[in-house]
Short mmCIF file of C-alpha atoms in Angstrom, two decimals:
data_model
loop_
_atom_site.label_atom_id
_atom_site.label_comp_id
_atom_site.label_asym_id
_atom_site.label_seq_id
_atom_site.Cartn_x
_atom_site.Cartn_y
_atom_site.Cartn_z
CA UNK A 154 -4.38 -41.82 -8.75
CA UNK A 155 -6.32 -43.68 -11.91
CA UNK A 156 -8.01 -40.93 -13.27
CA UNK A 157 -6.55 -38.18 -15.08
CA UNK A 158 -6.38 -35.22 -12.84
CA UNK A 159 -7.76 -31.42 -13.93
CA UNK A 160 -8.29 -28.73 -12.24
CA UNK A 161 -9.33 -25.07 -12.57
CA UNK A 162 -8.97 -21.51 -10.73
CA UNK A 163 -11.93 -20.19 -11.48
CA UNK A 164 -11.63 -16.09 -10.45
CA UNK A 165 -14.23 -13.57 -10.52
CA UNK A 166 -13.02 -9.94 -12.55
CA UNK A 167 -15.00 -7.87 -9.95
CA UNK A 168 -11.57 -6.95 -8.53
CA UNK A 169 -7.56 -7.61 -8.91
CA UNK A 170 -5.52 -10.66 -8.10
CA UNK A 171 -5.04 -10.86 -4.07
CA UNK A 172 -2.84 -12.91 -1.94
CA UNK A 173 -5.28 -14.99 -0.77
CA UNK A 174 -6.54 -15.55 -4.37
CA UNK A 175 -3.06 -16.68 -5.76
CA UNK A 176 -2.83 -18.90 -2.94
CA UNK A 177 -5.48 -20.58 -4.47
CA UNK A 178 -4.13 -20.75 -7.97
CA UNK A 179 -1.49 -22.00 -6.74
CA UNK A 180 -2.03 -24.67 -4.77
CA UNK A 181 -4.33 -25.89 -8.35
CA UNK A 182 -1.28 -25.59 -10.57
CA UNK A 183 1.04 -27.44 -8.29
CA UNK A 184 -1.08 -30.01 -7.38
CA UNK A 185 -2.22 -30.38 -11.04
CA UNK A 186 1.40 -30.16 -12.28
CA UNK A 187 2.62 -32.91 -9.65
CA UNK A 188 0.05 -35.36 -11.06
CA UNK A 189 0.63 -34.84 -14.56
CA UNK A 190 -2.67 -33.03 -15.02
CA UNK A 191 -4.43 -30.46 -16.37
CA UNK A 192 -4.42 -26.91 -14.62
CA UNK A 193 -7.52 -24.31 -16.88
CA UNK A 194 -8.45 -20.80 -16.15
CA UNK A 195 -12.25 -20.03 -15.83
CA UNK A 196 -12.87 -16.16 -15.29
CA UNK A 197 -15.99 -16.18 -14.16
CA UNK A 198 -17.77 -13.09 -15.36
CA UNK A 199 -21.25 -13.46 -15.45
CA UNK A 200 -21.40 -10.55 -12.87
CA UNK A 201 -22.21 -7.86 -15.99
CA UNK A 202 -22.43 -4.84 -13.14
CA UNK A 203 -19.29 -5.73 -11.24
CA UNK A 204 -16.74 -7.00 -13.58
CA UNK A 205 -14.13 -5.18 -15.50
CA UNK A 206 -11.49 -5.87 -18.92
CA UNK A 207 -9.07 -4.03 -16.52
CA UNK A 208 -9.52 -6.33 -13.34
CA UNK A 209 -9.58 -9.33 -16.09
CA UNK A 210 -6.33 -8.39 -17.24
CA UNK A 211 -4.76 -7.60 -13.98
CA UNK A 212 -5.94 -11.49 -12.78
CA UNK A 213 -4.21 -12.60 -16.20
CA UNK A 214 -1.16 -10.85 -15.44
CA UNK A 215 -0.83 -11.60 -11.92
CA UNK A 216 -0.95 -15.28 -12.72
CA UNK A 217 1.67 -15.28 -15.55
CA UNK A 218 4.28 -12.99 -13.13
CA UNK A 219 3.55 -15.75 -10.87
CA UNK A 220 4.72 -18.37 -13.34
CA UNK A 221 1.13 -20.08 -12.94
CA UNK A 222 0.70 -20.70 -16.73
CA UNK A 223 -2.52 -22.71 -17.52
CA UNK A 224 -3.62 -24.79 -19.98
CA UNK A 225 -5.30 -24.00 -23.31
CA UNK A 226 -7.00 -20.87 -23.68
CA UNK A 227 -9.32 -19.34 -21.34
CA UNK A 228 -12.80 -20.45 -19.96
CA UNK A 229 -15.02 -17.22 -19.82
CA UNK A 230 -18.24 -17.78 -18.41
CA UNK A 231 -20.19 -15.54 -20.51
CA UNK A 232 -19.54 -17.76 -23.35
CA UNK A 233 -21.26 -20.85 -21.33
CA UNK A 234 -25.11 -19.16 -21.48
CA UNK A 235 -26.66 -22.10 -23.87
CA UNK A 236 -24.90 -24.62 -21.86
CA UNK A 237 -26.28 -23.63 -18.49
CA UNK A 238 -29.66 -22.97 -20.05
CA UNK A 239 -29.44 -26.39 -21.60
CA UNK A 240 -28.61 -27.80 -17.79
CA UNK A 241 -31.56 -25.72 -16.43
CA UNK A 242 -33.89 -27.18 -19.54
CA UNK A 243 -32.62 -30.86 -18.40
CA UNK A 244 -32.97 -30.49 -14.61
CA UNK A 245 -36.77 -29.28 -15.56
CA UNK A 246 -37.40 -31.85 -18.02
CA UNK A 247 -36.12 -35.02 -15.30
CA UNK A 248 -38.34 -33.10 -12.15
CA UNK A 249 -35.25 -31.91 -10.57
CA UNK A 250 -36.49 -28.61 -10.70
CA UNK A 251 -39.41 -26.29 -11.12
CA UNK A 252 -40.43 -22.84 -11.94
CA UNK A 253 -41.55 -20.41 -9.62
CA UNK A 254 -43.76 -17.66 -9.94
CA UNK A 255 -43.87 -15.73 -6.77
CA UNK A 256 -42.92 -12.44 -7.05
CA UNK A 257 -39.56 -10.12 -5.01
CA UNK A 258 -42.21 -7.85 -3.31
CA UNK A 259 -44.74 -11.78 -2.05
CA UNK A 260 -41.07 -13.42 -0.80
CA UNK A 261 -40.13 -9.99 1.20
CA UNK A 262 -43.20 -10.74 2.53
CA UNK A 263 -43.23 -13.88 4.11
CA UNK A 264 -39.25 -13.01 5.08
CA UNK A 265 -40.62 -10.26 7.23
CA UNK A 266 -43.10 -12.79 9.15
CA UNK A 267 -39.99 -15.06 9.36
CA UNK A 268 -38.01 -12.44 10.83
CA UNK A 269 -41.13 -11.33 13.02
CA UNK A 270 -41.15 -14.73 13.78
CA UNK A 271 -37.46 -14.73 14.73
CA UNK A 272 -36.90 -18.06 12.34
CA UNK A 273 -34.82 -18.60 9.44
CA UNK A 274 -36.66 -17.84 5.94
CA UNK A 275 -36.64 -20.53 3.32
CA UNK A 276 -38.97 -20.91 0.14
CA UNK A 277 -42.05 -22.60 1.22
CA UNK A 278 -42.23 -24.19 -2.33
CA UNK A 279 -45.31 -23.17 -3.35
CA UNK A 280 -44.78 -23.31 -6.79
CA UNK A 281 -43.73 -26.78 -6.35
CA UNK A 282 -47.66 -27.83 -5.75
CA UNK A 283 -48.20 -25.92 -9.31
CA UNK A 284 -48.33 -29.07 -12.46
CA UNK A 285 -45.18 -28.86 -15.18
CA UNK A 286 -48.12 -28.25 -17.67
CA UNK A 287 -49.67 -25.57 -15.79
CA UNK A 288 -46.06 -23.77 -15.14
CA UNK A 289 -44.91 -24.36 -18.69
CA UNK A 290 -48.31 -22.68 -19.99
CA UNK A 291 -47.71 -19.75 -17.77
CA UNK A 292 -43.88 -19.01 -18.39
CA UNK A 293 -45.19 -19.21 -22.44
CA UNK A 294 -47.44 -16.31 -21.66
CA UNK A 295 -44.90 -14.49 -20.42
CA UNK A 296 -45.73 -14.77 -16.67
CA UNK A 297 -41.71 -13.39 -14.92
CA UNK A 298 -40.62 -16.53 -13.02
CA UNK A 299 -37.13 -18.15 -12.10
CA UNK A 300 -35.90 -21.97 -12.23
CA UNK A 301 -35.77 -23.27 -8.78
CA UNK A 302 -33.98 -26.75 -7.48
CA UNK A 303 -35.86 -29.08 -5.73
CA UNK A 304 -34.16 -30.49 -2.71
CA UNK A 305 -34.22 -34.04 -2.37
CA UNK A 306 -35.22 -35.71 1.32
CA UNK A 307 -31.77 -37.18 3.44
CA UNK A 308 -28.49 -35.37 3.44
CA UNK A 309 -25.69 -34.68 1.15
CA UNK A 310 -22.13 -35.86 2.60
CA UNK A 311 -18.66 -35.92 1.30
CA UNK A 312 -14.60 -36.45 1.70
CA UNK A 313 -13.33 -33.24 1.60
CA UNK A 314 -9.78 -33.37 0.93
CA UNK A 315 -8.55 -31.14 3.79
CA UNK A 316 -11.30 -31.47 6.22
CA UNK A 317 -12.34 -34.88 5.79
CA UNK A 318 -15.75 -36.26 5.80
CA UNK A 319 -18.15 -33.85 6.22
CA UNK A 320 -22.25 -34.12 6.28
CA UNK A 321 -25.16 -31.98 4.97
CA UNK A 322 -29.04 -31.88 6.22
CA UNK A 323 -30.69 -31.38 3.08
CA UNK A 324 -33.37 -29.84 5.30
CA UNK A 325 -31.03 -27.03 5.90
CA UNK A 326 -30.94 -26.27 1.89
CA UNK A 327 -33.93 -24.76 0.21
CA UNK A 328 -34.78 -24.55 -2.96
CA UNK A 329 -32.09 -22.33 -4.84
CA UNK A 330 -32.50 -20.39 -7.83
CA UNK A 331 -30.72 -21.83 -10.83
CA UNK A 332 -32.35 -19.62 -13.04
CA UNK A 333 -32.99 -15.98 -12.96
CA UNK A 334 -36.14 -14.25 -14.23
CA UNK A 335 -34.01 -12.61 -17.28
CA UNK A 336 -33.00 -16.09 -18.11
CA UNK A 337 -29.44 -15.60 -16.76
CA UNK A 338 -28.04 -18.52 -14.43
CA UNK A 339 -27.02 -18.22 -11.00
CA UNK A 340 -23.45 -19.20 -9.72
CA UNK A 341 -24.00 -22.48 -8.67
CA UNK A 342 -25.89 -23.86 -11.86
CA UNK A 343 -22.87 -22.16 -13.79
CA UNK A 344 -20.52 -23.75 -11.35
CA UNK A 345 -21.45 -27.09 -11.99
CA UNK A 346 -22.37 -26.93 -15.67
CA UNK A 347 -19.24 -25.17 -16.57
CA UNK A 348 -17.12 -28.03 -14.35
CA UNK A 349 -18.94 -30.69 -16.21
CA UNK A 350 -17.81 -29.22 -19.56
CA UNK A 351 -14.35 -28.62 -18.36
CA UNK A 352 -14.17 -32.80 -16.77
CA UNK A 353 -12.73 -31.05 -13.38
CA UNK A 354 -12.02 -33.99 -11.33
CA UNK A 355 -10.76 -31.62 -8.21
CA UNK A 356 -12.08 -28.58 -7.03
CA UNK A 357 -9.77 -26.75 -4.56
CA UNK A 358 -10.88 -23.36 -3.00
CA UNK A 359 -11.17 -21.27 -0.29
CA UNK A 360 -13.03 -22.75 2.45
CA UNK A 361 -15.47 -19.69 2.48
CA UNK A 362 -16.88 -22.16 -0.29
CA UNK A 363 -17.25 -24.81 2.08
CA UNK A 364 -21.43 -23.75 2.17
CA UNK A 365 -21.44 -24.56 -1.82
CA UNK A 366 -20.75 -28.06 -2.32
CA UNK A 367 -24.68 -29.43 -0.81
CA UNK A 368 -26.19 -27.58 -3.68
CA UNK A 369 -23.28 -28.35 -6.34
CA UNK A 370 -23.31 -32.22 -5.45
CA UNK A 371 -27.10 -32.41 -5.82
CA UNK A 372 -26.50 -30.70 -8.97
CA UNK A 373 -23.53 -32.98 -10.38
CA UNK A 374 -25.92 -36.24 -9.50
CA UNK A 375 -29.45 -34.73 -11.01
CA UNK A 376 -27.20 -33.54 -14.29
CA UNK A 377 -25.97 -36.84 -14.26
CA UNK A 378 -22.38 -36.28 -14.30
CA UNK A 379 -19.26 -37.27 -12.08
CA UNK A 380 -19.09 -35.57 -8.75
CA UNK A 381 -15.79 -34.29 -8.41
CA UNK A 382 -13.32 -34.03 -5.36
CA UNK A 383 -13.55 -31.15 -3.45
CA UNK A 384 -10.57 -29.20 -1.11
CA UNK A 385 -11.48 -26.64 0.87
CA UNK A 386 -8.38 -24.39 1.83
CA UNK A 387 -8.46 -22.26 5.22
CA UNK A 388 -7.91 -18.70 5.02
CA UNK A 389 -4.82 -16.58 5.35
CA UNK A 390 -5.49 -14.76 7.98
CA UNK A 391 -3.70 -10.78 9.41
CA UNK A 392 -1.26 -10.77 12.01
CA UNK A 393 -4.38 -9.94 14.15
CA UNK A 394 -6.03 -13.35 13.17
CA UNK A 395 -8.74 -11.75 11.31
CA UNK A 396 -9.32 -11.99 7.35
CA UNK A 397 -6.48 -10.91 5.81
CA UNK A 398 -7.25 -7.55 4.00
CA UNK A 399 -6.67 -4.26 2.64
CA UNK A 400 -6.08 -2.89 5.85
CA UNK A 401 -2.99 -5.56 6.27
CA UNK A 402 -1.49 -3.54 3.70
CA UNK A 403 -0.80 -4.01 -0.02
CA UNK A 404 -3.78 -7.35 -0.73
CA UNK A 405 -3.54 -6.92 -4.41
CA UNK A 406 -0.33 -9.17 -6.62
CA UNK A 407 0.55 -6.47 -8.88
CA UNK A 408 1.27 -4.15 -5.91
CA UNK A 409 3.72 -6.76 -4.11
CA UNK A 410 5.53 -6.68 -7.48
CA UNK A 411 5.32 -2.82 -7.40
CA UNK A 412 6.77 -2.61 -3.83
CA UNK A 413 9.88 -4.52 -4.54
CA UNK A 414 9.07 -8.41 -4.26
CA UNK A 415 10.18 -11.18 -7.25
CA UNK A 416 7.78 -13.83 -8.34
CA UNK A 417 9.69 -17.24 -7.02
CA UNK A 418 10.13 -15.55 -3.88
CA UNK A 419 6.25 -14.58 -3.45
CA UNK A 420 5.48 -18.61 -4.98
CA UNK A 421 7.92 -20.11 -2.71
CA UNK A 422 6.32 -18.21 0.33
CA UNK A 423 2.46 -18.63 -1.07
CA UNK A 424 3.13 -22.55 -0.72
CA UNK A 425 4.01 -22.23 3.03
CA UNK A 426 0.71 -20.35 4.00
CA UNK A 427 -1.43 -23.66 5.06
CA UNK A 428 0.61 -26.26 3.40
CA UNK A 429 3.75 -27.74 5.50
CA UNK A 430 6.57 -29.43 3.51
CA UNK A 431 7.78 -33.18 4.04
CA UNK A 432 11.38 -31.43 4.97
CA UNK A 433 11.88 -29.03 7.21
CA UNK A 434 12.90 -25.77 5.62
CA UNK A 435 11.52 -22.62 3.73
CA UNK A 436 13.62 -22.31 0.71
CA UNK A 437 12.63 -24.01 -2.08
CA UNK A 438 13.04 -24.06 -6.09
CA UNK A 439 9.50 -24.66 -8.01
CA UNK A 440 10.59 -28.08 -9.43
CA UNK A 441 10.89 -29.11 -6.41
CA UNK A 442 7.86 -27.62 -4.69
CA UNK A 443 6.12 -29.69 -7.73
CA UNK A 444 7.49 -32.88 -6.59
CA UNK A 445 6.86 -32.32 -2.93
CA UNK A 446 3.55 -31.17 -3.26
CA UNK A 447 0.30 -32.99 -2.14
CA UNK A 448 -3.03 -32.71 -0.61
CA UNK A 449 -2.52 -34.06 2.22
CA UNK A 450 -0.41 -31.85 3.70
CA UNK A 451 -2.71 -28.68 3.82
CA UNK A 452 -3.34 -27.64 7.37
CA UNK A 453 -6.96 -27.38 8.74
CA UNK A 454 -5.72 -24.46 10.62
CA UNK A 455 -5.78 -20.89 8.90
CA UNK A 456 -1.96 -19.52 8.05
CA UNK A 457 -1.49 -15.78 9.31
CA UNK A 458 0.41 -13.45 6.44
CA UNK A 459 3.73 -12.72 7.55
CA UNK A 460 5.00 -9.95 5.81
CA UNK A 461 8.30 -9.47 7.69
CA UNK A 462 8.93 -13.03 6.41
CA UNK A 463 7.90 -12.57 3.07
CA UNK A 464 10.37 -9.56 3.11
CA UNK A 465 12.75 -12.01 4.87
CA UNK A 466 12.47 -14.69 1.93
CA UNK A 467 12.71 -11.80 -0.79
CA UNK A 468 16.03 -11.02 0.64
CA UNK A 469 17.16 -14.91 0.08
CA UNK A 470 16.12 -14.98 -3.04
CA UNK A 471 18.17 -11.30 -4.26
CA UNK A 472 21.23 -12.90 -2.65
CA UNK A 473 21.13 -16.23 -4.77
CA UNK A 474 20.48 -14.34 -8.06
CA UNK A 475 23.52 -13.43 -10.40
CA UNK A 476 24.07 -9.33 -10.51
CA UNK A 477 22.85 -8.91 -14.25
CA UNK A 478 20.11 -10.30 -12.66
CA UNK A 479 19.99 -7.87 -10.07
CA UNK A 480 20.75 -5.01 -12.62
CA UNK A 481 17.74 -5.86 -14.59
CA UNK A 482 15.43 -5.30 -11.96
CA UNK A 483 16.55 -2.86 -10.89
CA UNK A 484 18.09 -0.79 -14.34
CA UNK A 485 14.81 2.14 -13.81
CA UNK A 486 16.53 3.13 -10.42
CA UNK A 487 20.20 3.14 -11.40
CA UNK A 488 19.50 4.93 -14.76
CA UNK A 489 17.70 7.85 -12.98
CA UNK A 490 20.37 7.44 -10.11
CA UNK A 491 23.09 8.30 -13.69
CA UNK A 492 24.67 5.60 -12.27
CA UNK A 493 23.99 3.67 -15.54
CA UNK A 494 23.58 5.47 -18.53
CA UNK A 495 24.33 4.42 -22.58
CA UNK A 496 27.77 5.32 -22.41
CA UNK A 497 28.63 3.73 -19.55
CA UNK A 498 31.98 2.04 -20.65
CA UNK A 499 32.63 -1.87 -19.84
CA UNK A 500 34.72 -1.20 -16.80
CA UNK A 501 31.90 1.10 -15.07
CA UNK A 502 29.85 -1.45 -15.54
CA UNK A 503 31.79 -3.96 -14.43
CA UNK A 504 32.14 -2.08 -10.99
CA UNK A 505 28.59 -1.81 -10.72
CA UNK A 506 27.98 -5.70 -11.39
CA UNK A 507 30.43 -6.31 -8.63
CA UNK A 508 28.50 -3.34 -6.32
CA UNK A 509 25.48 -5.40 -6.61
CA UNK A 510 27.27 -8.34 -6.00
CA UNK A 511 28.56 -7.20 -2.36
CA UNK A 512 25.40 -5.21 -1.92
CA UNK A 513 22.63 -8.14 -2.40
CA UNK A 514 22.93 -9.46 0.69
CA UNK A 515 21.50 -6.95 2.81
CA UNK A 516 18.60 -5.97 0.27
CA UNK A 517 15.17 -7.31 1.11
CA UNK A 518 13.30 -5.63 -1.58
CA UNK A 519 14.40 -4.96 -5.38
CA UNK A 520 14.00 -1.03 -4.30
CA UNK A 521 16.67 -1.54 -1.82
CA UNK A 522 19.44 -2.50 -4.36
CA UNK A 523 20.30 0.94 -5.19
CA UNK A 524 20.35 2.45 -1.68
CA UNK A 525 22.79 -0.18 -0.64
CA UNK A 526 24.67 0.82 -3.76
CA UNK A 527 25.11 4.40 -4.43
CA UNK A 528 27.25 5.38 -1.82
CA UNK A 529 29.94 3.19 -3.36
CA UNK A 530 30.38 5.69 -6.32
CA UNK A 531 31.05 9.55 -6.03
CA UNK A 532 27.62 10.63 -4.85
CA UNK A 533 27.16 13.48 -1.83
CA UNK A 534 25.99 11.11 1.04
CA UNK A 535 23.01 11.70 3.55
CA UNK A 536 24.54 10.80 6.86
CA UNK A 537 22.07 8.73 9.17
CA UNK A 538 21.50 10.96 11.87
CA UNK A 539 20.98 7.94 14.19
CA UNK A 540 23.78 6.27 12.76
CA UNK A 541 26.32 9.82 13.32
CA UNK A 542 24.47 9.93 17.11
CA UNK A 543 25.60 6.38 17.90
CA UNK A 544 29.46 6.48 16.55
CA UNK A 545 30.72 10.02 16.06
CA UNK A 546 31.60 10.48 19.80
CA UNK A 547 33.91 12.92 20.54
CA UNK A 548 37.69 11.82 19.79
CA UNK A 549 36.32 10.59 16.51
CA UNK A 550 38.04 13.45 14.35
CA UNK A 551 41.60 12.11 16.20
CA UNK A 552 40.61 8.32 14.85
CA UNK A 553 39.70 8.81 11.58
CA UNK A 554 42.70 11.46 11.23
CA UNK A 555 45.29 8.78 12.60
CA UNK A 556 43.50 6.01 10.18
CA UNK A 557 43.38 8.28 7.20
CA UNK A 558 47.15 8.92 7.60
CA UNK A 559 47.58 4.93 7.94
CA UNK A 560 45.68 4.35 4.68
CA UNK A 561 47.19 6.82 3.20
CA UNK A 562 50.57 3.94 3.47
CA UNK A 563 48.31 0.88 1.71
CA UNK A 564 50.29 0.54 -1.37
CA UNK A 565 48.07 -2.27 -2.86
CA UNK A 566 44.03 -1.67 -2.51
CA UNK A 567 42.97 -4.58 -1.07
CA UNK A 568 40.90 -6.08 1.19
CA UNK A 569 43.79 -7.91 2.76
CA UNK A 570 45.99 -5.05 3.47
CA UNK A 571 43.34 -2.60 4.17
CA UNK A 572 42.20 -4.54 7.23
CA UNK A 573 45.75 -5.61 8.23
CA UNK A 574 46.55 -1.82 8.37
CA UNK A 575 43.29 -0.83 10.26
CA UNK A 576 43.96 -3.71 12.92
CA UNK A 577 47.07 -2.40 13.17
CA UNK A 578 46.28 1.31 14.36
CA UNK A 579 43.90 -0.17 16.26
CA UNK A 580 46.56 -1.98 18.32
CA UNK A 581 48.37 0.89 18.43
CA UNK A 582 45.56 3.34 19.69
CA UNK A 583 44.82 0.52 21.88
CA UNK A 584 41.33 0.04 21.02
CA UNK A 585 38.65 -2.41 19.60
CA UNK A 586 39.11 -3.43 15.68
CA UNK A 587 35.12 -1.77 15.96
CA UNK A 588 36.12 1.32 17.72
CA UNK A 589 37.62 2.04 13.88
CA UNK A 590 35.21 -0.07 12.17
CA UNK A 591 31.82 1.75 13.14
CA UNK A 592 32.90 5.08 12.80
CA UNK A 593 34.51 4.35 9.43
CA UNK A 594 31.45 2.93 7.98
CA UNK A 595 29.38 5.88 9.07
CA UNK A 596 32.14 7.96 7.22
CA UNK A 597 32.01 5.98 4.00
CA UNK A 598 28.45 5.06 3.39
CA UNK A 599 26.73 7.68 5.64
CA UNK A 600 24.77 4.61 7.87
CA UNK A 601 25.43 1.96 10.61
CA UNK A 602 24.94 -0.94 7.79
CA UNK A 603 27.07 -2.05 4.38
CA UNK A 604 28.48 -4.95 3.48
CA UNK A 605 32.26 -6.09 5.22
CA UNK A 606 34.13 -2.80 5.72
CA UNK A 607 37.33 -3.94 4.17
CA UNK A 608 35.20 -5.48 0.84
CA UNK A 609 33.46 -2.14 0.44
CA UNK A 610 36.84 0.27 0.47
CA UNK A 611 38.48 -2.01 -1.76
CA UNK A 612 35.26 -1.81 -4.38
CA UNK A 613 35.17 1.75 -3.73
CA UNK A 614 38.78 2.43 -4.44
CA UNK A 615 41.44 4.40 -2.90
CA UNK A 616 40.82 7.89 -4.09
CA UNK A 617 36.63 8.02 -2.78
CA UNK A 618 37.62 6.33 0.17
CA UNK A 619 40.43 8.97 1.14
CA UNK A 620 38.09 11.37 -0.13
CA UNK A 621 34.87 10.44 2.24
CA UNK A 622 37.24 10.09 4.95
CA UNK A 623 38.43 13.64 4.49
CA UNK A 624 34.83 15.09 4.35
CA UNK A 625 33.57 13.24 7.20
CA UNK A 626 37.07 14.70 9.41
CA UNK A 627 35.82 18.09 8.51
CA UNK A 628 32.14 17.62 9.77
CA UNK A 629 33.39 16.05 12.70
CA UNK A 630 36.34 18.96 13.19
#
């Protein structure tokens, strides 16, 4: 690739960051970062009514939780007005486009024939027949008109970088407004005037965009300027293979980081939705989703959101990170748990890095890290009704008694000994290593599910484990 690539995710504030959004934003950064190019941020707020400082600020900090950090400051829209009027002022003076006069209440009109007529309404350009003169002496009196684009004869065509070639009847395209009557310019002349400024050389979006690049194209070529490439990305999609939405559940980036989920995690499983790796797995670091990525390797076929897998993923990710890590995230919950406090001395919290340790392999979600934690210190456990149901038959009471007593004899806490002395009874009672096992566990941590049985008593230390083990004989007696 000769030319310098740059690129830009160019989000509306009407509303926050979503998944399908940051997909987007995404696949920009990586593809601009894998060929040494330029990733910029355009907010594109020329929608006064609709957008919001607080959506704006949620897009900014979804992006940088992400770890999508752009280039230079900022593009805001708003800023652009004399540069899309001077676009609209150039496409007027070359003949590329005109002003029209007709009024909202004389085009309702002739939609309601069209619609009588059961046809598709599209300006009949009759302003077009008026002369530049003529039009230019009326707008100076003051007459309300908009800018309008004259579409050329032929058709428009294109590579699109996903779907591949892809062809245009201009006779399908009327004669769009690039202009408004208060002087303010419509989203495609911004678009394209804004791109122009910028030197994008790749646009990649949604391909609910895939309508926009006749008009933007015809633009590019009557401004004069470059066209650039364009990649249209299929939508994500529900698990019921419709438009992935708030009903799908949480839509919006700040709330997946509110409900538990870390950023490489979410990145690492935004790449996967409509783009399939040169090797064939699902965990990967960032560098190496840089180097990987390309173009080429989008699917035409829309990805469906998987949130069991995302939860899935999240999980991987916990059980590679280091326990201060762990701690960090989750320091809120353990704090109002008391479980961590300022005068927690060095050995306390030495136990609770190794907790976190044992614990992170069964936690999906940062909100799980305490749940799977708590029950290894002196807490008053919930026992798991379902969990009690399944394992607390009756002759429990005479197992854990008989393995209480054999503890009881473990002169060094260990993991080692513990489950030498538990296979032993076992033997002795002449039953399964899990017909101790499953019982025990409900017993110690109040559920079916904990880390290795042996592990967890040795981490939770003679004296609780004796102690849970008497409290759980006297339920069951």
């Amino acid at each position: 690739m000769s030319e310098k690539v740059v690129v830009r995710f160019a989000p509306s504030p009407t509303g926050y960051l979503h998944i399908g959004g940051a997909r987007t934003a995404l696949f920009n950064y990586l593809f601009a970062r894998h060929s040494g190019g330029a990733f910029l941020l355009r907010i594109e707020d020329t929608d006064r009514e609709r957008s919001t400082p607080e959506a704006c600020a949620a897009i900014l900090e979804g992006l940088r939780w992400l770890g999508l950090h752009w280039d230079g400051e900022p593009l805001y829209q708003t800023g652009g007005l004399e540069r899309h009027l001077k676009a609209a002022r150039q496409l007027l003076e070359s003949g590329h486009a005109y002003r029209c006069f007709c009024t909202p209440e004389e085009l309702e009109i002739r939609r309601e024939k069209a619609r009588a007529q059961k046809l598709d309404f599209q300006y009949d350009r009759t302003c077009l027949a008026l002369e530049p003169a003529e039009a230019d002496k009326m707008a100076a009196q003051g007459r309300p008109h908009v800018v309008r684009f004259r579409i050329p004869e032929g058709s428009t065509e294109f590579e699109d970088l996903v779907y591949g070639p892809v062809r245009f009847a201009n006779s399908t395209v009327e004669d769009f407004v690039i202009l408004r009557s208060d002087n303010s310019p419509t989203y495609q002349l911004a678009v394209v005037a804004d791109d122009i400024e910028m030197g994008i050389t790749h646009v990649i979006r949604g391909d609910d965009h895939l309508s926009n690049p006749p008009k933007q194209i015809l633009l590019y070529r009557a401004l004069g300027a470059a066209v650039p490439h364009f990649a249209h990305l299929p939508l994500i999609l529900g698990p019921d293979k419709k438009r992935l939405s708030k009903r799908h559940g949480a839509t919006s980036l700040t709330e997946y980081r509110g409900m538990g989920f870390i950023a490489p995690a979410v990145f690492n499983f935004l790449v996967l939705l409509g783009w399939t790796p040169p090797e064939e797995r699902e965990i990967f670091m960032r560098e190496e989703l840089i180097r990987l990525f390309s173009l080429e390797e989008i699917n035409k076929k829309s990805a469906v959101f998987d949130q069991a897998k995302l939860e899935w993923m999240n999980g991987r990710y916990l059980a590679q990170m280091e326990a201060v890590e762990l701690l960090e995230l989750a320091r809120d919950d353990f704090e109002r748990a008391g479980l961590l406090t300022e005068n927690s001395t060095p050995e306390q919290l030495g136990k609770l890095l190794k907790v976190l340790d044992l614990a992170k392999e069964r936690c999906r979600l940062t909100g799980d890290l305490l749940p799977r934690s708590r029950f290894f210190f002196p807490v008053e456990l919930e026992y798991e009704r379902k969990a009690v149901e399944q394992h607390w038959k009756a002759g429990t009471v005479i197992k854990m008694t008989a393995l209480r007593d054999k503890l009881l004899e473990v002169e060094v806490w260990q993991s080692g000994p513990l489950e030498e002395a538990l296979r032993s009874l076992a033997e002795k009672l002449q039953l399964s290593a899990a017909g101790l096992i499953h019982p025990l566990r409900v017993a110690l941590t109040g559920g079916s599910v904990s880390p290795g049985i042996f592990e967890t008593m040795e981490l939770m230390g003679r004296e609780l484990t004796l102690s849970r083990l008497g409290t759980a004989i006297d339920r069951l007696g």
